[in-house]
PDB file of C-alpha atoms in Angstrom:
ATOM      1  CA  MET A  12      85.432 118.301  94.614  1.00 45.00           C
ATOM      2  CA  THR A  13      86.993 121.381  92.937  1.00 45.00           C
ATOM      3  CA  SER A  14      90.424 119.748  92.832  1.00 49.00           C
ATOM      4  CA  SER A  15      88.945 116.609  91.245  1.00 53.00           C
ATOM      5  CA  ARG A  16      87.312 118.694  88.524  1.00 50.00           C
ATOM      6  CA  ILE A  17      90.618 120.456  87.868  1.00 54.00           C
ATOM      7  CA  PHE A  18      92.447 117.167  87.545  1.00 55.00           C
ATOM      8  CA  PHE A  19      90.003 115.399  85.225  1.00 54.00           C
ATOM      9  CA  THR A  20      89.497 118.534  83.095  1.00 50.00           C
ATOM     10  CA  GLU A  21      93.222 118.879  82.498  1.00 59.00           C
ATOM     11  CA  LEU A  22      93.545 115.150  81.864  1.00 58.00           C
ATOM     12  CA  PHE A  23      90.827 115.459  79.194  1.00 51.00           C
ATOM     13  CA  LEU A  24      92.538 118.476  77.614  1.00 52.00           C
ATOM     14  CA  LEU A  25      95.840 116.606  77.579  1.00 58.00           C
ATOM     15  CA  SER A  26      94.232 113.666  75.758  1.00 57.00           C
ATOM     16  CA  LEU A  27      92.801 116.033  73.141  1.00 49.00           C
ATOM     17  CA  LEU A  28      96.144 117.727  72.660  1.00 54.00           C
ATOM     18  CA  LEU A  29      97.844 114.397  72.159  1.00 53.00           C
ATOM     19  CA  THR A  30      95.357 113.159  69.565  1.00 50.00           C
ATOM     20  CA  PHE A  31      94.617 116.218  67.438  1.00 49.00           C
ATOM     21  CA  PRO A  32      97.728 118.442  67.268  1.00 48.00           C
ATOM     22  CA  LEU A  33     100.203 115.568  66.993  1.00 48.00           C
ATOM     23  CA  ARG A  34      98.526 114.402  63.794  1.00 46.00           C
ATOM     24  CA  GLN A  35      98.509 117.922  62.401  1.00 49.00           C
ATOM     25  CA  THR A  36     102.036 119.035  63.338  1.00 52.00           C
ATOM     26  CA  HIS A  37     104.006 115.761  63.232  1.00 53.00           C
ATOM     27  CA  ALA A  38     105.532 116.616  66.602  1.00 65.00           C
ATOM     28  CA  GLN A  39     108.254 114.368  67.929  1.00 80.00           C
ATOM     29  CA  VAL A  40     107.333 112.361  70.994  1.00 86.00           C
ATOM     30  CA  ALA A  41     109.700 110.742  73.487  1.00 90.00           C
ATOM     31  CA  ILE A  42     108.177 107.841  75.419  1.00 91.00           C
ATOM     32  CA  SER A  43     109.793 106.160  78.418  1.00 92.00           C
ATOM     33  CA  ILE A  44     108.778 103.107  80.466  1.00 93.00           C
ATOM     34  CA  GLY A  45     110.067 102.363  83.957  1.00 93.00           C
ATOM     35  CA  ILE A  46     109.772  99.324  86.247  1.00 93.00           C
ATOM     36  CA  GLN A  47     111.197  99.489  89.763  1.00 90.00           C
ATOM     37  CA  GLU A  48     111.051  96.850  92.502  1.00 90.00           C
ATOM     38  CA  ILE A  49     111.574  98.093  96.070  1.00 88.00           C
ATOM     39  CA  PHE A  50     111.818  96.393  99.443  1.00 89.00           C
ATOM     40  CA  ASP A  51     110.937  98.792 102.272  1.00 86.00           C
ATOM     41  CA  ASP A  52     111.269  97.585 105.856  1.00 85.00           C
ATOM     42  CA  ASN A  53     109.141 100.420 107.319  1.00 82.00           C
ATOM     43  CA  ILE A  54     106.687 101.621 104.711  1.00 81.00           C
ATOM     44  CA  PHE A  55     104.702 103.890 107.074  1.00 77.00           C
ATOM     45  CA  LEU A  56     107.772 105.268 108.907  1.00 73.00           C
ATOM     46  CA  GLU A  57     106.468 104.199 112.302  1.00 71.00           C
ATOM     47  CA  ASP A  58     108.248 104.309 115.628  1.00 69.00           C
ATOM     48  CA  ASP A  59     107.351 102.385 118.767  1.00 65.00           C
ATOM     49  CA  GLN A  60     105.032 105.192 119.908  1.00 60.00           C
ATOM     50  CA  GLY A  61     102.719 104.993 116.914  1.00 57.00           C
ATOM     51  CA  ALA A  62     101.145 108.023 115.282  1.00 55.00           C
ATOM     52  CA  PHE A  63      98.388 108.747 117.785  1.00 57.00           C
ATOM     53  CA  THR A  64      98.427 112.117 119.457  1.00 56.00           C
ATOM     54  CA  ASP A  65      97.503 112.582 123.120  1.00 61.00           C
ATOM     55  CA  GLU A  66      94.093 113.858 121.996  1.00 61.00           C
ATOM     56  CA  ALA A  67      93.520 110.733 119.898  1.00 61.00           C
ATOM     57  CA  ARG A  68      94.511 108.423 122.768  1.00 63.00           C
ATOM     58  CA  ALA A  69      92.141 110.276 125.081  1.00 68.00           C
ATOM     59  CA  ALA A  70      89.334 109.856 122.531  1.00 68.00           C
ATOM     60  CA  ILE A  71      90.011 106.109 122.362  1.00 67.00           C
ATOM     61  CA  ASP A  72      89.912 105.854 126.149  1.00 70.00           C
ATOM     62  CA  ARG A  73      86.471 107.469 126.121  1.00 72.00           C
ATOM     63  CA  LEU A  74      85.026 104.691 123.968  1.00 70.00           C
ATOM     64  CA  SER A  75      82.664 102.323 125.730  1.00 72.00           C
ATOM     65  CA  PRO A  76      83.813  98.695 126.246  1.00 71.00           C
ATOM     66  CA  SER A  77      81.449  97.537 123.488  1.00 68.00           C
ATOM     67  CA  GLU A  78      82.820 100.168 121.072  1.00 67.00           C
ATOM     68  CA  GLN A  79      86.388  99.192 121.882  1.00 62.00           C
ATOM     69  CA  LEU A  80      85.602  95.604 120.831  1.00 59.00           C
ATOM     70  CA  PHE A  81      85.107  96.856 117.268  1.00 62.00           C
ATOM     71  CA  PHE A  82      88.010  99.291 117.384  1.00 62.00           C
ATOM     72  CA  SER A  83      91.297  98.285 115.832  1.00 63.00           C
ATOM     73  CA  VAL A  84      94.322 100.482 115.322  1.00 64.00           C
ATOM     74  CA  PRO A  85      95.288 100.697 111.631  1.00 66.00           C
ATOM     75  CA  ASP A  86      98.527  98.943 110.683  1.00 66.00           C
ATOM     76  CA  SER A  87      99.908 102.281 109.569  1.00 65.00           C
ATOM     77  CA  GLN A  88      99.438 103.776 113.054  1.00 65.00           C
ATOM     78  CA  ASN A  89     100.049 100.954 115.564  1.00 64.00           C
ATOM     79  CA  GLY A  90     103.758 101.642 116.157  1.00 67.00           C
ATOM     80  CA  ASP A  91     104.853  98.253 114.745  1.00 74.00           C
ATOM     81  CA  PRO A  92     106.937  98.818 111.556  1.00 80.00           C
ATOM     82  CA  ASP A  93     105.578  97.039 108.490  1.00 82.00           C
ATOM     83  CA  SER A  94     107.665  95.861 105.539  1.00 86.00           C
ATOM     84  CA  ASP A  95     106.533  95.242 101.979  1.00 89.00           C
ATOM     85  CA  ILE A  96     107.703  94.716  98.420  1.00 91.00           C
ATOM     86  CA  ILE A  97     106.594  97.603  96.200  1.00 90.00           C
ATOM     87  CA  SER A  98     106.386  97.761  92.408  1.00 91.00           C
ATOM     88  CA  ASN A  99     106.656 101.227  90.878  1.00 90.00           C
ATOM     89  CA  LEU A 100     105.491 101.261  87.226  1.00 92.00           C
ATOM     90  CA  THR A 101     105.794 104.456  85.169  1.00 92.00           C
ATOM     91  CA  LEU A 102     105.025 105.627  81.661  1.00 92.00           C
ATOM     92  CA  GLY A 103     106.487 108.945  80.516  1.00 92.00           C
ATOM     93  CA  LEU A 104     105.832 111.190  77.554  1.00 90.00           C
ATOM     94  CA  ALA A 105     107.597 114.359  76.435  1.00 92.00           C
ATOM     95  CA  THR A 106     106.809 116.462  73.382  1.00 91.00           C
ATOM     96  CA  SER A 107     106.632 120.016  72.054  1.00 90.00           C
ATOM     97  CA  ILE A 108     103.634 121.063  69.974  1.00 88.00           C
ATOM     98  CA  ARG A 109     103.389 124.171  67.819  1.00 87.00           C
ATOM     99  CA  LEU A 110      99.839 125.519  67.889  1.00 84.00           C
ATOM    100  CA  ALA A 111      98.848 127.348  64.683  1.00 80.00           C
ATOM    101  CA  ASP A 112     101.981 129.558  64.669  1.00 82.00           C
ATOM    102  CA  ILE A 113     100.637 131.292  67.762  1.00 88.00           C
ATOM    103  CA  ALA A 114     102.087 129.403  70.704  1.00 89.00           C
ATOM    104  CA  THR A 115     104.227 126.419  71.672  1.00 90.00           C
ATOM    105  CA  LEU A 116     102.992 123.831  74.138  1.00 90.00           C
ATOM    106  CA  LYS A 117     105.619 121.753  75.920  1.00 93.00           C
ATOM    107  CA  ILE A 118     104.464 118.599  77.691  1.00 91.00           C
ATOM    108  CA  ASP A 119     106.570 116.503  80.042  1.00 93.00           C
ATOM    109  CA  THR A 120     104.512 113.992  81.989  1.00 91.00           C
ATOM    110  CA  VAL A 121     105.140 110.773  83.897  1.00 91.00           C
ATOM    111  CA  GLY A 122     102.165 108.732  85.105  1.00 90.00           C
ATOM    112  CA  GLY A 123     102.226 105.416  86.829  1.00 90.00           C
ATOM    113  CA  ALA A 124     101.069 103.026  89.491  1.00 91.00           C
ATOM    114  CA  VAL A 125     102.536 102.054  92.850  1.00 90.00           C
ATOM    115  CA  LEU A 126     101.580  98.481  93.813  1.00 91.00           C
ATOM    116  CA  PHE A 127     102.111  97.023  97.304  1.00 91.00           C
ATOM    117  CA  ASN A 128     102.458  93.260  97.592  1.00 91.00           C
ATOM    118  CA  ASP A 129     100.854  92.914 101.060  1.00 90.00           C
ATOM    119  CA  PHE A 130      99.184  96.260 101.783  1.00 87.00           C
ATOM    120  CA  SER A 131      97.060  96.446  98.646  1.00 87.00           C
ATOM    121  CA  ASP A 132      94.901  99.212 100.141  1.00 84.00           C
ATOM    122  CA  GLU A 133      97.947 101.463  99.658  1.00 85.00           C
ATOM    123  CA  ASN A 134      97.974 100.836  95.885  1.00 90.00           C
ATOM    124  CA  ARG A 135      97.803 104.172  94.112  1.00 88.00           C
ATOM    125  CA  TRP A 136      98.388 105.910  90.826  1.00 87.00           C
ATOM    126  CA  THR A 137     100.785 108.824  90.476  1.00 89.00           C
ATOM    127  CA  LEU A 138     101.186 111.751  88.128  1.00 90.00           C
ATOM    128  CA  ASN A 139     104.119 114.131  87.774  1.00 92.00           C
ATOM    129  CA  SER A 140     103.360 116.359  84.854  1.00 92.00           C
ATOM    130  CA  GLN A 141     104.148 119.797  83.484  1.00 93.00           C
ATOM    131  CA  MET A 142     102.416 121.540  80.584  1.00 92.00           C
ATOM    132  CA  GLU A 143     103.849 124.920  79.612  1.00 94.00           C
ATOM    133  CA  LEU A 144     102.391 127.306  77.040  1.00 92.00           C
ATOM    134  CA  ARG A 145     104.441 130.167  75.562  1.00 92.00           C
ATOM    135  CA  PRO A 146     103.652 132.484  72.642  1.00 92.00           C
ATOM    136  CA  GLN A 147     105.603 132.064  69.430  1.00 88.00           C
ATOM    137  CA  GLN A 148     108.250 134.648  68.583  1.00 83.00           C
ATOM    138  CA  GLY A 149     106.587 137.581  66.841  1.00 83.00           C
ATOM    139  CA  THR A 150     103.161 136.929  68.371  1.00 86.00           C
ATOM    140  CA  VAL A 151     103.728 139.473  71.165  1.00 88.00           C
ATOM    141  CA  PRO A 152     106.229 142.358  71.394  1.00 88.00           C
ATOM    142  CA  GLU A 153     109.775 141.144  71.932  1.00 84.00           C
ATOM    143  CA  PHE A 154     110.160 142.923  75.278  1.00 85.00           C
ATOM    144  CA  LEU A 155     107.067 141.178  76.693  1.00 90.00           C
ATOM    145  CA  LYS A 156     107.429 137.689  78.200  1.00 91.00           C
ATOM    146  CA  LEU A 157     104.331 135.560  78.814  1.00 93.00           C
ATOM    147  CA  ALA A 158     103.930 131.970  80.010  1.00 95.00           C
ATOM    148  CA  ALA A 159     101.325 129.688  81.544  1.00 95.00           C
ATOM    149  CA  SER A 160     101.919 126.284  83.084  1.00 95.00           C
ATOM    150  CA  SER A 161      99.995 123.496  84.760  1.00 93.00           C
ATOM    151  CA  VAL A 162     101.963 121.235  87.091  1.00 93.00           C
ATOM    152  CA  PHE A 163     100.885 118.041  88.872  1.00 92.00           C
ATOM    153  CA  THR A 164     103.207 116.575  91.508  1.00 90.00           C
ATOM    154  CA  THR A 165     102.838 113.387  93.561  1.00 87.00           C
ATOM    155  CA  ASP A 166     104.984 113.435  96.678  1.00 80.00           C
ATOM    156  CA  SER A 167     104.851 113.624 100.429  1.00 68.00           C
ATOM    157  CA  TYR A 168     104.029 117.080 101.761  1.00 57.00           C
ATOM    158  CA  ASN A 169     104.418 116.024 105.370  1.00 55.00           C
ATOM    159  CA  ILE A 170     107.739 117.023 106.975  1.00 51.00           C
ATOM    160  CA  GLY A 171     107.508 113.874 109.098  1.00 51.00           C
ATOM    161  CA  VAL A 172     107.724 111.636 106.023  1.00 53.00           C
ATOM    162  CA  ALA A 173     111.138 110.809 104.584  1.00 54.00           C
ATOM    163  CA  GLU A 174     111.880 111.850 101.028  1.00 59.00           C
ATOM    164  CA  GLY A 175     111.332 109.020  98.553  1.00 59.00           C
ATOM    165  CA  THR A 176     108.788 107.133 100.667  1.00 65.00           C
ATOM    166  CA  LEU A 177     106.090 105.693  98.382  1.00 73.00           C
ATOM    167  CA  ALA A 178     103.407 105.198 101.028  1.00 72.00           C
ATOM    168  CA  ARG A 179     101.491 108.204 102.379  1.00 71.00           C
ATOM    169  CA  GLN A 180     101.937 110.269  99.219  1.00 80.00           C
ATOM    170  CA  ASN A 181      99.583 112.997  98.071  1.00 82.00           C
ATOM    171  CA  MET A 182      98.966 114.874  94.831  1.00 87.00           C
ATOM    172  CA  ARG A 183      98.991 118.633  94.295  1.00 89.00           C
ATOM    173  CA  HIS A 184      98.186 120.812  91.283  1.00 91.00           C
ATOM    174  CA  ASN A 185      99.772 124.220  90.607  1.00 93.00           C
ATOM    175  CA  LEU A 186      98.525 126.674  87.987  1.00 94.00           C
ATOM    176  CA  ASN A 187     101.100 129.362  87.159  1.00 95.00           C
ATOM    177  CA  LEU A 188     100.606 132.496  85.055  1.00 95.00           C
ATOM    178  CA  GLN A 189     103.640 134.668  84.372  1.00 95.00           C
ATOM    179  CA  ALA A 190     104.084 138.064  82.728  1.00 95.00           C
ATOM    180  CA  GLY A 191     107.266 140.072  82.515  1.00 95.00           C
ATOM    181  CA  THR A 192     109.170 142.659  80.571  1.00 93.00           C
ATOM    182  CA  LEU A 193     112.818 143.069  79.655  1.00 87.00           C
ATOM    183  CA  HIS A 194     114.415 146.310  78.458  1.00 85.00           C
ATOM    184  CA  GLN A 195     117.936 146.738  77.092  1.00 83.00           C
ATOM    185  CA  LEU A 196     119.401 149.937  78.573  1.00 81.00           C
ATOM    186  CA  SER A 197     122.811 149.472  77.004  1.00 81.00           C
ATOM    187  CA  SER A 198     124.955 146.727  75.558  1.00 77.00           C
ATOM    188  CA  GLU A 199     125.889 145.629  79.108  1.00 81.00           C
ATOM    189  CA  ARG A 200     122.841 146.614  81.148  1.00 86.00           C
ATOM    190  CA  THR A 201     119.240 145.408  81.207  1.00 88.00           C
ATOM    191  CA  ILE A 202     116.262 145.994  83.472  1.00 90.00           C
ATOM    192  CA  ASP A 203     113.451 143.520  84.023  1.00 91.00           C
ATOM    193  CA  ALA A 204     110.194 143.265  85.955  1.00 95.00           C
ATOM    194  CA  GLY A 205     107.773 140.395  86.376  1.00 95.00           C
ATOM    195  CA  TYR A 206     104.568 139.167  87.989  1.00 96.00           C
ATOM    196  CA  GLN A 207     103.539 135.596  88.774  1.00 95.00           C
ATOM    197  CA  PHE A 208     100.144 134.269  89.808  1.00 96.00           C
ATOM    198  CA  GLN A 209     100.037 130.790  91.350  1.00 95.00           C
ATOM    199  CA  LYS A 210      96.987 128.814  92.407  1.00 93.00           C
ATOM    200  CA  SER A 211      97.799 125.659  94.344  1.00 92.00           C
ATOM    201  CA  ASP A 212      95.201 122.925  94.951  1.00 90.00           C
ATOM    202  CA  PHE A 213      95.751 120.007  97.322  1.00 87.00           C
ATOM    203  CA  ILE A 214      94.169 116.946  95.673  1.00 85.00           C
ATOM    204  CA  GLY A 215      95.091 114.384  98.332  1.00 81.00           C
ATOM    205  CA  GLU A 216      95.754 110.669  98.166  1.00 80.00           C
ATOM    206  CA  THR A 217      95.058 108.859  94.893  1.00 83.00           C
ATOM    207  CA  THR A 218      94.578 105.282  96.050  1.00 83.00           C
ATOM    208  CA  PHE A 219      92.807 102.869  93.704  1.00 82.00           C
ATOM    209  CA  SER A 220      89.987 102.265  96.170  1.00 71.00           C
ATOM    210  CA  GLY A 221      89.335 105.948  96.759  1.00 55.00           C
ATOM    211  CA  ASP A 222      87.840 105.085 100.167  1.00 51.00           C
ATOM    212  CA  GLU A 223      88.290 107.543 102.990  1.00 46.00           C
ATOM    213  CA  ASP A 224      89.724 106.176 106.198  1.00 46.00           C
ATOM    214  CA  ASP A 225      86.956 107.210 108.609  1.00 44.00           C
ATOM    215  CA  LEU A 226      88.961 106.011 111.585  1.00 42.00           C
ATOM    216  CA  ALA A 227      92.000 108.049 110.599  1.00 44.00           C
ATOM    217  CA  GLU A 228      89.830 111.085 109.946  1.00 46.00           C
ATOM    218  CA  GLN A 229      88.077 110.692 113.292  1.00 44.00           C
ATOM    219  CA  PHE A 230      91.364 110.762 115.165  1.00 43.00           C
ATOM    220  CA  GLN A 231      93.031 113.341 112.887  1.00 41.00           C
ATOM    221  CA  LEU A 232      95.565 110.944 111.419  1.00 45.00           C
ATOM    222  CA  ASP A 233      95.054 111.770 107.757  1.00 48.00           C
ATOM    223  CA  ASN A 234      97.560 113.719 105.707  1.00 51.00           C
ATOM    224  CA  ARG A 235      96.215 117.214 105.329  1.00 57.00           C
ATOM    225  CA  GLY A 236      96.967 119.909 102.799  1.00 65.00           C
ATOM    226  CA  ALA A 237      95.774 123.403 101.967  1.00 73.00           C
ATOM    227  CA  ASP A 238      94.701 125.313  98.881  1.00 87.00           C
ATOM    228  CA  TYR A 239      96.174 128.764  98.428  1.00 90.00           C
ATOM    229  CA  ILE A 240      96.771 131.589  95.965  1.00 93.00           C
ATOM    230  CA  ARG A 241     100.069 133.438  95.737  1.00 94.00           C
ATOM    231  CA  HIS A 242     101.024 136.661  93.964  1.00 96.00           C
ATOM    232  CA  SER A 243     104.680 137.533  93.507  1.00 95.00           C
ATOM    233  CA  PHE A 244     106.434 140.511  91.947  1.00 95.00           C
ATOM    234  CA  SER A 245     110.071 140.856  90.957  1.00 93.00           C
ATOM    235  CA  ALA A 246     112.347 143.504  89.469  1.00 93.00           C
ATOM    236  CA  GLY A 247     116.010 143.540  88.669  1.00 91.00           C
ATOM    237  CA  LEU A 248     118.826 145.569  87.225  1.00 88.00           C
ATOM    238  CA  ASN A 249     121.359 143.365  85.456  1.00 86.00           C
ATOM    239  CA  ASN A 250     124.845 144.466  84.526  1.00 84.00           C
ATOM    240  CA  GLN A 251     127.107 142.250  82.448  1.00 79.00           C
ATOM    241  CA  PHE A 252     130.801 142.619  83.207  1.00 76.00           C
ATOM    242  CA  SER A 253     133.405 141.916  80.570  1.00 68.00           C
ATOM    243  CA  GLU A 254     137.077 142.676  80.032  1.00 64.00           C
ATOM    244  CA  LYS A 255     136.046 145.832  78.218  1.00 59.00           C
ATOM    245  CA  THR A 256     133.834 147.189  81.034  1.00 52.00           C
ATOM    246  CA  SER A 257     135.809 145.986  84.094  1.00 50.00           C
TER     247      SER A 257
END
């Protein structure tokens, strides 16, 4: 529920930013449209063993004969590769907005829909977006570097899923806050230090139906993800070599 609130809140803020500031600042906007047709002969990346673990098979065996009559293995887990024709439709937008001479907001977002010809329950929308906010020059001391970014990515976070596969994708949101400092020790030497805070939220699958697969959940077949917070610190001493100093 928290991840859903994050997503829809940021989507609302993005819509406000694209309606109000663009009219006020006359920002340039680059818009792109993409249409891709794909034939995939194994959309769920199945092998002849299927995706059921030993624990799941044991749970199935424990079902009563009457329960087994109503039990059917999902097409995505039965070990029989399925093919389909997939349409990948995307709409992209990129712009840079100056906010009241205080900060600059850069937006680079691509949203879209993935449509399956036969397996319509896999139809989903996707979002790969980055919004980055940085203070304008002169707003903060020159040696201080600040930035904040919000990043949505739609991809597979399962190491068992091949890169580029459109089925079984999930969405994740990362909030990044960065602060750093840079000092010039000499004409060739600088020292820097930085801190980054990252909050990562696993949103999950974004199918059009939004229905949970109770069967997959019961037998632990769903794609799982985790939320986490990360703190990182960095420091460096940089020396620039030239013909004069070498």
